[in-house]
Amino acid sequence: MTDKYTSSKIVAISFLLQIFVVLIHSINLIFNFGEESLKAQRTLNSFTQNFISKGLTNIAVPMFFIISGYLFFCKIKTGTTTEFKDKFKNRFKTLAIPYLFWSLSGILLFFILQSFPFSKPFFTKDLVQDYDFDKWIRTLFYLPIAAQLWFIRDLIVLIIISPLLYRLLSLTPKAILLFSFVFWCSNTRIYLFSPESLLFFLIGSYWGISKISLQNLPRVKNSTLLLVLWIVLITVKTLLTENHFHIKWMVILLNKASIITGIIALWYFYDILYKDVDITQKRYYVLFKYSFWIYVAHQPLLNIIKKALLSVMGFTNTTSFIVYLAAPLITLLIIIPTAILLRRYVPKFYFFTTGGR
């Protein structure tokens, strides 16, 4: 269902979105150390961090769910039990196993760091050694220490109920999509998965079930103008947030609008840059294969680096901004070479931790 250009486009955009995820977690406007909590003042630093980490990068998760839904359903022909069994088997390897490995790794890393006096004060939540059985289960399966794993958790749940979603999207696609859109706009939270996960997974799923080519979606006449509109929406939303604008629903509406606009803008702006270019021949394309590793490995390492730098440099608006830029760069400079070495010298372990990617 995807030609070479579309496949490479998905790979390239997915890599960019993974960088966005790292930037989401780079925000450091609040610094917790032991029982002390410090908050940055409203300056250019806070505006920049909020603009990027709570604005520009907000399209990352929705786009991942769209891509995941599309790729899950695009090769399902009739929705038979056998087809779903094969999908479940594949996703157990590519999602469930990496989820458990990295969730356990996060717990182990925290246990080790909490065992040393010099690093113990950095931890402001429960100590691993004090976990009871219920806490262990919740941390391992539902609220992992590596917080970014919530995406895989939600995706696993959605895949478990995918036969039901397939029936609903086949029978009443407009109704189920409208319901999920209203659900997303309401900002309602449920236990199993987020409204955002549901809506954008359903959008991708619908395109996959309908066998719609991602390159044959309705075209945008001026993606550059749409890109500008996206930036304007984020800027306005950030300014309102920075000034504690009291009409909450307007801020929420701007955020939702910026996400939808940004997804469309990025998807089509890519074509302006690479329509006549074979991106697979670019030297940097080789890095794109490490997208999933960046996703699973950047936390809690990024938080550790942020706290270490801020504890040494002190917490001011200037140091906050420096760390905001430096911490993700240091993290990437650690995890990408590590991934390259693991893939080259211990490939079985590497592919086990990434679900065969």
GROMACS .gro file of C-alpha atoms in nm:
model
  357
    1MET     CA    1   0.000   0.000   0.000
    2THR     CA    2   0.302   0.232   0.027
    3ASP     CA    3   0.538   0.304  -0.261
    4LYS     CA    4   0.910   0.371  -0.216
    5TYR     CA    5   0.866   0.748  -0.188
    6THR     CA    6   0.590   0.722   0.074
    7SER     CA    7   0.781   0.460   0.273
    8SER     CA    8   1.095   0.675   0.286
    9LYS     CA    9   0.878   0.976   0.370
   10ILE     CA   10   0.730   0.792   0.669
   11VAL     CA   11   1.079   0.687   0.783
   12ALA     CA   12   1.217   1.041   0.753
   13ILE     CA   13   0.923   1.210   0.924
   14SER     CA   14   0.926   0.947   1.199
   15PHE     CA   15   1.288   1.031   1.274
   16LEU     CA   16   1.205   1.401   1.298
   17LEU     CA   17   0.911   1.321   1.526
   18GLN     CA   18   1.141   1.120   1.754
   19ILE     CA   19   1.362   1.427   1.787
   20PHE     CA   20   1.046   1.620   1.871
   21VAL     CA   21   0.971   1.368   2.148
   22VAL     CA   22   1.318   1.424   2.295
   23LEU     CA   23   1.253   1.800   2.289
   24ILE     CA   24   0.917   1.750   2.462
   25HIS     CA   25   1.101   1.592   2.752
   26SER     CA   26   1.380   1.853   2.749
   27ILE     CA   27   1.166   2.120   2.916
   28ASN     CA   28   1.307   2.218   3.256
   29LEU     CA   29   1.108   2.518   3.377
   30ILE     CA   30   1.058   2.341   3.710
   31PHE     CA   31   1.358   2.187   3.886
   32ASN     CA   32   1.298   1.940   4.169
   33PHE     CA   33   1.591   1.843   4.388
   34GLY     CA   34   1.520   1.654   4.709
   35GLU     CA   35   1.241   1.843   4.883
   36GLU     CA   36   1.322   2.167   4.701
   37SER     CA   37   1.128   2.282   4.395
   38LEU     CA   38   1.240   2.580   4.185
   39LYS     CA   39   1.044   2.743   3.903
   40ALA     CA   40   1.179   2.956   3.618
   41GLN     CA   41   1.048   3.310   3.576
   42ARG     CA   42   0.844   3.416   3.274
   43THR     CA   43   1.111   3.531   3.029
   44LEU     CA   44   1.225   3.455   2.675
   45ASN     CA   45   1.354   3.127   2.815
   46SER     CA   46   1.012   3.012   2.936
   47PHE     CA   47   0.846   3.130   2.614
   48THR     CA   48   1.097   2.940   2.399
   49GLN     CA   49   1.068   2.619   2.598
   50ASN     CA   50   0.688   2.633   2.599
   51PHE     CA   51   0.676   2.726   2.228
   52ILE     CA   52   0.887   2.424   2.133
   53SER     CA   53   0.810   2.159   2.394
   54LYS     CA   54   0.441   2.238   2.442
   55GLY     CA   55   0.364   2.373   2.096
   56LEU     CA   56   0.580   2.285   1.798
   57THR     CA   57   0.640   1.927   1.908
   58ASN     CA   58   0.276   1.852   1.997
   59ILE     CA   59   0.223   1.697   1.655
   60ALA     CA   60   0.466   1.411   1.726
   61VAL     CA   61   0.239   1.174   1.917
   62PRO     CA   62  -0.071   1.225   1.697
   63MET     CA   63   0.132   1.163   1.381
   64PHE     CA   64   0.283   0.849   1.529
   65PHE     CA   65  -0.065   0.715   1.605
   66ILE     CA   66  -0.185   0.798   1.253
   67ILE     CA   67   0.112   0.614   1.103
   68SER     CA   68   0.070   0.320   1.344
   69GLY     CA   69  -0.300   0.283   1.267
   70TYR     CA   70  -0.241   0.305   0.894
   71LEU     CA   71   0.041   0.050   0.888
   72PHE     CA   72  -0.155  -0.189   1.111
   73PHE     CA   73  -0.461  -0.202   0.885
   74CYS     CA   74  -0.333  -0.126   0.534
   75LYS     CA   75  -0.257  -0.492   0.457
   76ILE     CA   76  -0.564  -0.640   0.627
   77LYS     CA   77  -0.795  -0.751   0.346
   78THR     CA   78  -1.114  -0.889   0.500
   79GLY     CA   79  -1.058  -0.870   0.876
   80THR     CA   80  -1.050  -1.245   0.936
   81THR     CA   81  -0.945  -1.398   1.267
   82THR     CA   82  -0.631  -1.536   1.101
   83GLU     CA   83  -0.528  -1.191   0.980
   84PHE     CA   84  -0.562  -1.044   1.328
   85LYS     CA   85  -0.380  -1.339   1.488
   86ASP     CA   86  -0.084  -1.277   1.259
   87LYS     CA   87  -0.092  -0.906   1.345
   88PHE     CA   88  -0.109  -0.978   1.719
   89LYS     CA   89   0.187  -1.215   1.695
   90ASN     CA   90   0.392  -0.956   1.510
   91ARG     CA   91   0.301  -0.670   1.744
   92PHE     CA   92   0.382  -0.883   2.051
   93LYS     CA   93   0.737  -0.901   1.920
   94THR     CA   94   0.762  -0.538   1.806
   95LEU     CA   95   0.574  -0.371   2.094
   96ALA     CA   96   0.511  -0.588   2.401
   97ILE     CA   97   0.862  -0.731   2.436
   98PRO     CA   98   1.040  -0.393   2.399
   99TYR     CA   99   0.787  -0.236   2.637
  100LEU     CA  100   0.860  -0.490   2.912
  101PHE     CA  101   1.236  -0.475   2.855
  102TRP     CA  102   1.259  -0.096   2.876
  103SER     CA  103   1.011  -0.070   3.161
  104LEU     CA  104   1.216  -0.317   3.365
  105SER     CA  105   1.537  -0.139   3.263
  106GLY     CA  106   1.400   0.190   3.397
  107ILE     CA  107   1.315   0.031   3.731
  108LEU     CA  108   1.660  -0.130   3.754
  109LEU     CA  109   1.839   0.195   3.666
  110PHE     CA  110   1.646   0.388   3.930
  111PHE     CA  111   1.716   0.120   4.189
  112ILE     CA  112   2.090   0.141   4.118
  113LEU     CA  113   2.101   0.522   4.125
  114GLN     CA  114   1.891   0.537   4.442
  115SER     CA  115   2.146   0.311   4.612
  116PHE     CA  116   2.421   0.576   4.601
  117PRO     CA  117   2.422   0.874   4.843
  118PHE     CA  118   2.541   1.123   4.577
  119SER     CA  119   2.253   1.047   4.338
  120LYS     CA  120   1.973   0.959   4.581
  121PRO     CA  121   1.868   1.326   4.642
  122PHE     CA  122   1.777   1.361   4.273
  123PHE     CA  123   1.480   1.130   4.324
  124THR     CA  124   1.171   1.304   4.457
  125LYS     CA  125   0.928   1.011   4.429
  126ASP     CA  126   0.902   0.669   4.594
  127LEU     CA  127   1.219   0.462   4.620
  128VAL     CA  128   1.217   0.135   4.424
  129GLN     CA  129   1.322  -0.055   4.735
  130ASP     CA  130   0.998   0.057   4.902
  131TYR     CA  131   0.768  -0.063   4.623
  132ASP     CA  132   0.493  -0.300   4.731
  133PHE     CA  133   0.342  -0.555   4.490
  134ASP     CA  134   0.075  -0.314   4.364
  135LYS     CA  135   0.334  -0.043   4.299
  136TRP     CA  136   0.553  -0.289   4.111
  137ILE     CA  137   0.266  -0.394   3.883
  138ARG     CA  138   0.155  -0.035   3.818
  139THR     CA  139   0.510   0.081   3.745
  140LEU     CA  140   0.594  -0.212   3.521
  141PHE     CA  141   0.275  -0.222   3.316
  142TYR     CA  142   0.086   0.106   3.347
  143LEU     CA  143   0.301   0.398   3.467
  144PRO     CA  144   0.658   0.307   3.365
  145ILE     CA  145   0.955   0.504   3.494
  146ALA     CA  146   1.049   0.565   3.131
  147ALA     CA  147   0.740   0.782   3.087
  148GLN     CA  148   0.760   0.787   2.706
  149LEU     CA  149   0.651   0.422   2.705
  150TRP     CA  150   0.292   0.534   2.756
  151PHE     CA  151   0.269   0.557   2.376
  152ILE     CA  152   0.345   0.186   2.338
  153ARG     CA  153   0.109   0.106   2.626
  154ASP     CA  154  -0.179   0.289   2.458
  155LEU     CA  155  -0.091   0.138   2.122
  156ILE     CA  156  -0.097  -0.215   2.267
  157VAL     CA  157  -0.443  -0.154   2.414
  158LEU     CA  158  -0.572  -0.017   2.083
  159ILE     CA  159  -0.430  -0.315   1.896
  160ILE     CA  160  -0.598  -0.555   2.141
  161ILE     CA  161  -0.934  -0.398   2.056
  162SER     CA  162  -0.845  -0.358   1.686
  163PRO     CA  163  -1.098  -0.621   1.568
  164LEU     CA  164  -1.373  -0.411   1.727
  165LEU     CA  165  -1.231  -0.091   1.577
  166TYR     CA  166  -1.218  -0.262   1.238
  167ARG     CA  167  -1.589  -0.348   1.256
  168LEU     CA  168  -1.686   0.001   1.371
  169LEU     CA  169  -1.481   0.174   1.103
  170SER     CA  170  -1.618  -0.060   0.838
  171LEU     CA  171  -1.981  -0.004   0.938
  172THR     CA  172  -2.003   0.354   1.070
  173PRO     CA  173  -1.673   0.534   1.004
  174LYS     CA  174  -1.814   0.887   1.017
  175ALA     CA  175  -1.991   0.830   1.349
  176ILE     CA  176  -1.693   0.671   1.524
  177LEU     CA  177  -1.451   0.935   1.393
  178LEU     CA  178  -1.684   1.219   1.495
  179PHE     CA  179  -1.727   1.068   1.841
  180SER     CA  180  -1.352   1.030   1.890
  181PHE     CA  181  -1.294   1.387   1.767
  182VAL     CA  182  -1.543   1.530   2.018
  183PHE     CA  183  -1.390   1.305   2.284
  184TRP     CA  184  -1.045   1.446   2.205
  185CYS     CA  185  -1.168   1.807   2.208
  186SER     CA  186  -1.333   1.755   2.548
  187ASN     CA  187  -0.994   1.675   2.710
  188THR     CA  188  -1.163   1.389   2.896
  189ARG     CA  189  -0.928   1.132   3.044
  190ILE     CA  190  -0.993   0.759   3.063
  191TYR     CA  191  -0.795   0.481   3.225
  192LEU     CA  192  -0.693   0.259   2.934
  193PHE     CA  193  -0.579   0.510   2.673
  194SER     CA  194  -0.589   0.880   2.597
  195PRO     CA  195  -0.847   1.046   2.368
  196GLU     CA  196  -0.555   1.162   2.153
  197SER     CA  197  -0.438   0.804   2.107
  198LEU     CA  198  -0.786   0.689   2.005
  199LEU     CA  199  -0.864   0.967   1.757
  200PHE     CA  200  -0.542   0.965   1.559
  201PHE     CA  201  -0.507   0.586   1.563
  202LEU     CA  202  -0.862   0.569   1.423
  203ILE     CA  203  -0.780   0.822   1.150
  204GLY     CA  204  -0.481   0.618   1.035
  205SER     CA  205  -0.680   0.296   1.072
  206TYR     CA  206  -0.962   0.430   0.855
  207TRP     CA  207  -0.720   0.522   0.578
  208GLY     CA  208  -0.560   0.179   0.605
  209ILE     CA  209  -0.891  -0.009   0.601
  210SER     CA  210  -1.014   0.202   0.307
  211LYS     CA  211  -0.686   0.132   0.124
  212ILE     CA  212  -0.627   0.502   0.073
  213SER     CA  213  -0.274   0.584  -0.038
  214LEU     CA  214  -0.116   0.845   0.188
  215GLN     CA  215   0.007   1.023  -0.123
  216ASN     CA  216  -0.345   1.042  -0.263
  217LEU     CA  217  -0.497   1.230   0.028
  218PRO     CA  218  -0.663   1.565  -0.057
  219ARG     CA  219  -0.388   1.802  -0.162
  220VAL     CA  220  -0.305   2.132   0.004
  221LYS     CA  221  -0.254   2.415  -0.244
  222ASN     CA  222  -0.004   2.611  -0.032
  223SER     CA  223   0.169   2.406   0.237
  224THR     CA  224   0.411   2.693   0.308
  225LEU     CA  225   0.119   2.917   0.404
  226LEU     CA  226  -0.017   2.637   0.621
  227LEU     CA  227   0.324   2.609   0.787
  228VAL     CA  228   0.314   2.981   0.869
  229LEU     CA  229  -0.040   2.945   1.008
  230TRP     CA  230   0.082   2.660   1.229
  231ILE     CA  231   0.360   2.879   1.372
  232VAL     CA  232   0.117   3.167   1.429
  233LEU     CA  233  -0.128   2.942   1.617
  234ILE     CA  234   0.150   2.809   1.840
  235THR     CA  235   0.280   3.161   1.904
  236VAL     CA  236  -0.062   3.293   2.007
  237LYS     CA  237  -0.129   2.992   2.228
  238THR     CA  238   0.211   3.024   2.396
  239LEU     CA  239   0.165   3.396   2.459
  240LEU     CA  240  -0.175   3.334   2.617
  241THR     CA  241  -0.033   3.056   2.834
  242GLU     CA  242   0.265   3.266   2.938
  243ASN     CA  243   0.031   3.545   3.047
  244HIS     CA  244  -0.203   3.308   3.235
  245PHE     CA  245  -0.496   3.372   3.004
  246HIS     CA  246  -0.802   3.270   3.206
  247ILE     CA  247  -1.030   3.149   2.922
  248LYS     CA  248  -0.907   2.791   2.927
  249TRP     CA  249  -1.127   2.660   2.645
  250MET     CA  250  -0.973   2.910   2.401
  251VAL     CA  251  -0.622   2.791   2.480
  252ILE     CA  252  -0.734   2.430   2.438
  253LEU     CA  253  -0.898   2.514   2.105
  254LEU     CA  254  -0.583   2.687   1.980
  255ASN     CA  255  -0.377   2.387   2.084
  256LYS     CA  256  -0.606   2.143   1.900
  257ALA     CA  257  -0.610   2.365   1.591
  258SER     CA  258  -0.230   2.394   1.592
  259ILE     CA  259  -0.192   2.016   1.612
  260ILE     CA  260  -0.421   1.950   1.316
  261THR     CA  261  -0.265   2.233   1.114
  262GLY     CA  262   0.088   2.118   1.200
  263ILE     CA  263   0.025   1.757   1.097
  264ILE     CA  264  -0.105   1.862   0.756
  265ALA     CA  265   0.164   2.127   0.709
  266LEU     CA  266   0.454   1.893   0.789
  267TRP     CA  267   0.321   1.610   0.573
  268TYR     CA  268   0.294   1.829   0.263
  269PHE     CA  269   0.589   2.061   0.330
  270TYR     CA  270   0.807   1.750   0.315
  271ASP     CA  271   0.703   1.715  -0.050
  272ILE     CA  272   0.832   2.065  -0.127
  273LEU     CA  273   1.173   1.968   0.013
  274TYR     CA  274   1.204   1.612  -0.119
  275LYS     CA  275   0.954   1.560  -0.403
  276ASP     CA  276   1.234   1.538  -0.661
  277VAL     CA  277   1.498   1.403  -0.424
  278ASP     CA  278   1.574   1.042  -0.333
  279ILE     CA  279   1.623   1.089   0.040
  280THR     CA  280   1.741   0.728   0.077
  281GLN     CA  281   2.062   0.833  -0.102
  282LYS     CA  282   2.138   1.105   0.150
  283ARG     CA  283   2.421   1.024   0.391
  284TYR     CA  284   2.210   1.112   0.695
  285TYR     CA  285   1.934   0.867   0.596
  286VAL     CA  286   2.128   0.586   0.765
  287LEU     CA  287   2.053   0.749   1.102
  288PHE     CA  288   1.679   0.717   1.050
  289LYS     CA  289   1.688   0.344   1.128
  290TYR     CA  290   1.762   0.435   1.491
  291SER     CA  291   1.434   0.623   1.547
  292PHE     CA  292   1.283   0.360   1.774
  293TRP     CA  293   1.602   0.332   1.978
  294ILE     CA  294   1.601   0.709   2.032
  295TYR     CA  295   1.242   0.681   2.150
  296VAL     CA  296   1.295   0.404   2.405
  297ALA     CA  297   1.645   0.497   2.523
  298HIS     CA  298   1.632   0.874   2.571
  299GLN     CA  299   1.449   0.855   2.903
  300PRO     CA  300   1.529   0.848   3.191
  301LEU     CA  301   1.880   0.936   3.064
  302LEU     CA  302   1.769   1.282   2.950
  303ASN     CA  303   1.621   1.363   3.293
  304ILE     CA  304   1.938   1.246   3.464
  305ILE     CA  305   2.152   1.470   3.242
  306LYS     CA  306   1.919   1.768   3.297
  307LYS     CA  307   1.927   1.732   3.674
  308ALA     CA  308   2.303   1.674   3.682
  309LEU     CA  309   2.374   1.985   3.475
  310LEU     CA  310   2.134   2.205   3.671
  311SER     CA  311   2.268   2.085   4.005
  312VAL     CA  312   2.621   2.178   3.897
  313MET     CA  313   2.538   2.505   3.718
  314GLY     CA  314   2.262   2.620   3.951
  315PHE     CA  315   1.906   2.697   3.844
  316THR     CA  316   1.860   3.036   3.678
  317ASN     CA  317   1.680   3.145   3.363
  318THR     CA  318   2.010   3.144   3.176
  319THR     CA  319   2.123   2.800   3.292
  320SER     CA  320   1.773   2.664   3.233
  321PHE     CA  321   1.793   2.771   2.869
  322ILE     CA  322   2.148   2.638   2.826
  323VAL     CA  323   2.049   2.301   2.969
  324TYR     CA  324   1.735   2.298   2.754
  325LEU     CA  325   1.958   2.308   2.446
  326ALA     CA  326   2.250   2.104   2.578
  327ALA     CA  327   2.077   1.813   2.753
  328PRO     CA  328   1.896   1.671   2.446
  329LEU     CA  329   2.209   1.715   2.234
  330ILE     CA  330   2.422   1.528   2.489
  331THR     CA  331   2.155   1.259   2.516
  332LEU     CA  332   2.147   1.205   2.139
  333LEU     CA  333   2.528   1.204   2.122
  334ILE     CA  334   2.523   0.920   2.374
  335ILE     CA  335   2.235   0.703   2.257
  336ILE     CA  336   2.286   0.716   1.879
  337PRO     CA  337   2.653   0.599   1.886
  338THR     CA  338   2.549   0.339   2.145
  339ALA     CA  339   2.280   0.212   1.909
  340ILE     CA  340   2.526   0.199   1.618
  341LEU     CA  341   2.775  -0.004   1.824
  342LEU     CA  342   2.511  -0.242   1.960
  343ARG     CA  343   2.363  -0.298   1.615
  344ARG     CA  344   2.707  -0.375   1.475
  345TYR     CA  345   2.856  -0.591   1.751
  346VAL     CA  346   2.560  -0.742   1.939
  347PRO     CA  347   2.280  -0.733   1.681
  348LYS     CA  348   2.068  -0.999   1.849
  349PHE     CA  349   2.047  -0.795   2.168
  350TYR     CA  350   1.985  -0.472   1.977
  351PHE     CA  351   1.701  -0.620   1.772
  352PHE     CA  352   1.553  -0.780   2.084
  353THR     CA  353   1.536  -0.441   2.256
  354THR     CA  354   1.384  -0.273   1.950
  355GLY     CA  355   1.139  -0.541   1.846
  356GLY     CA  356   1.339  -0.636   1.539
  357ARG     CA  357   1.364  -0.285   1.398
   0.00000   0.00000   0.00000
